[in-house]
Amino acid sequence: MASKPIIYKLILVGNTSVGKTSLFKKIISDEFSERNMSTIGVDRTTLYSDIEIKIKDKTEKHNFEIHLYDSAGQEQFRSITKSYFKQSDGILLLYDVTKRESFEQIKMWLDSLEESLGENNNSQYVVILLGNKIDLIDKKGNKEVSEEEAIEKCQESNFIWGGEISAKTFSKEELINKINIFIKELYKRLGPKKTGKQISKKLDEKKKKKKSCFFL
């Protein structure tokens, strides 16, 4: 009898127009549109991956079921987005490398995350920071956030630096490979904590591990 897949919940967050929906659709269909209607509330898709993970000298192969959510960035929908933070295993936090304001709003999103989880939460989650729209740099020459600054932010905030990407020019395969690398790190940090009926179960505070900066 096949073992049940390990279930992780990932949510895309960030200011409006940073490219969350473009990234979401590229991962699903390998298609890109210059014009996407703003997400109202939250959209969801499910990804399935068989991933080999090396832990110490042992290689494990696991089947993962990834619930990926695309959230709205507009102020009027942020209360809805906050509700989806709960029970999330991974927060994919996007900013636009050509718009400094979207980078400066990182603290606001992290504050929203902490507020939605509550002061006494014992949830484990991993935050990954992604700089999107590097395809615009050559055209406009107006990169407003350096990679060094983004890495420094990761070190200060204790979350993962996922690198700079382009939802437009990166292929679906490249983006899914990014997701799979992230899933490996989630497994190493969180373990198979969401299988079957355990999907809504919180970890005991004693098992909580300290997050650290990690580079994909």
mmCIF file of C-alpha atoms in Angstrom, residues 104-175:
data_model
loop_
_atom_site.group_PDB
_atom_site.id
_atom_site.type_symbol
_atom_site.label_atom_id
_atom_site.label_comp_id
_atom_site.label_asym_id
_atom_site.label_seq_id
_atom_site.Cartn_x
_atom_site.Cartn_y
_atom_site.Cartn_z
ATOM 1 C CA GLU A 104 10.247 48.077 2.169
ATOM 2 C CA GLN A 105 6.815 46.519 2.796
ATOM 3 C CA ILE A 106 8.426 43.223 3.838
ATOM 4 C CA LYS A 107 8.194 44.220 7.498
ATOM 5 C CA MET A 108 4.458 44.919 7.120
ATOM 6 C CA TRP A 109 3.888 41.420 5.722
ATOM 7 C CA LEU A 110 5.937 39.808 8.476
ATOM 8 C CA ASP A 111 4.008 41.800 11.086
ATOM 9 C CA SER A 112 0.755 40.582 9.509
ATOM 10 C CA LEU A 113 2.038 37.034 9.708
ATOM 11 C CA GLU A 114 2.899 37.319 13.395
ATOM 12 C CA GLU A 115 -0.417 39.049 14.138
ATOM 13 C CA SER A 116 -2.440 36.337 12.422
ATOM 14 C CA LEU A 117 -0.592 33.549 14.261
ATOM 15 C CA GLY A 118 -0.978 35.189 17.646
ATOM 16 C CA GLU A 119 1.473 35.866 20.450
ATOM 17 C CA ASN A 120 1.369 32.370 21.944
ATOM 18 C CA ASN A 121 1.425 30.333 18.743
ATOM 19 C CA ASN A 122 3.628 27.252 18.492
ATOM 20 C CA SER A 123 3.444 26.976 14.709
ATOM 21 C CA GLN A 124 6.501 26.236 12.645
ATOM 22 C CA TYR A 125 6.892 27.899 9.291
ATOM 23 C CA VAL A 126 9.660 28.926 6.931
ATOM 24 C CA VAL A 127 9.795 32.259 5.084
ATOM 25 C CA ILE A 128 11.483 32.502 1.695
ATOM 26 C CA LEU A 129 12.223 35.863 0.077
ATOM 27 C CA LEU A 130 12.120 36.124 -3.723
ATOM 28 C CA GLY A 131 13.025 39.125 -5.862
ATOM 29 C CA ASN A 132 10.884 39.083 -9.023
ATOM 30 C CA LYS A 133 10.935 40.900 -12.395
ATOM 31 C CA ILE A 134 14.658 40.767 -13.143
ATOM 32 C CA ASP A 135 13.641 40.770 -16.817
ATOM 33 C CA LEU A 136 12.862 44.499 -16.469
ATOM 34 C CA ILE A 137 16.379 45.440 -15.415
ATOM 35 C CA ASP A 138 17.898 45.314 -18.906
ATOM 36 C CA LYS A 139 14.978 47.187 -20.419
ATOM 37 C CA LYS A 140 14.694 49.968 -17.880
ATOM 38 C CA GLY A 141 17.998 49.814 -16.043
ATOM 39 C CA ASN A 142 16.180 50.769 -12.872
ATOM 40 C CA LYS A 143 16.956 48.055 -10.355
ATOM 41 C CA GLU A 144 16.128 49.585 -6.985
ATOM 42 C CA VAL A 145 16.998 46.698 -4.653
ATOM 43 C CA SER A 146 20.402 45.015 -4.772
ATOM 44 C CA GLU A 147 20.831 41.308 -4.149
ATOM 45 C CA GLU A 148 23.262 42.119 -1.342
ATOM 46 C CA GLU A 149 20.612 44.173 0.433
ATOM 47 C CA ALA A 150 18.064 41.379 0.084
ATOM 48 C CA ILE A 151 20.512 38.860 1.524
ATOM 49 C CA GLU A 152 21.190 41.189 4.438
ATOM 50 C CA LYS A 153 17.441 41.414 5.065
ATOM 51 C CA CYS A 154 17.268 37.613 5.177
ATOM 52 C CA GLN A 155 20.067 37.464 7.710
ATOM 53 C CA GLU A 156 18.389 40.072 9.881
ATOM 54 C CA SER A 157 14.981 38.391 9.722
ATOM 55 C CA ASN A 158 16.161 34.769 9.846
ATOM 56 C CA PHE A 159 14.511 33.525 6.687
ATOM 57 C CA ILE A 160 15.567 31.967 3.383
ATOM 58 C CA TRP A 161 16.979 33.869 0.454
ATOM 59 C CA GLY A 162 15.467 32.252 -2.623
ATOM 60 C CA GLY A 163 17.236 34.435 -5.165
ATOM 61 C CA GLU A 164 16.116 36.721 -7.971
ATOM 62 C CA ILE A 165 13.710 35.345 -10.551
ATOM 63 C CA SER A 166 11.514 36.326 -13.472
ATOM 64 C CA ALA A 167 8.021 34.912 -13.767
ATOM 65 C CA LYS A 168 8.225 36.008 -17.402
ATOM 66 C CA THR A 169 11.509 34.528 -18.611
ATOM 67 C CA PHE A 170 11.989 31.594 -16.231
ATOM 68 C CA SER A 171 10.425 28.381 -17.504
ATOM 69 C CA LYS A 172 7.860 26.372 -15.587
ATOM 70 C CA GLU A 173 10.529 23.713 -15.029
ATOM 71 C CA GLU A 174 12.972 26.234 -13.554
ATOM 72 C CA LEU A 175 10.344 27.608 -11.181
#
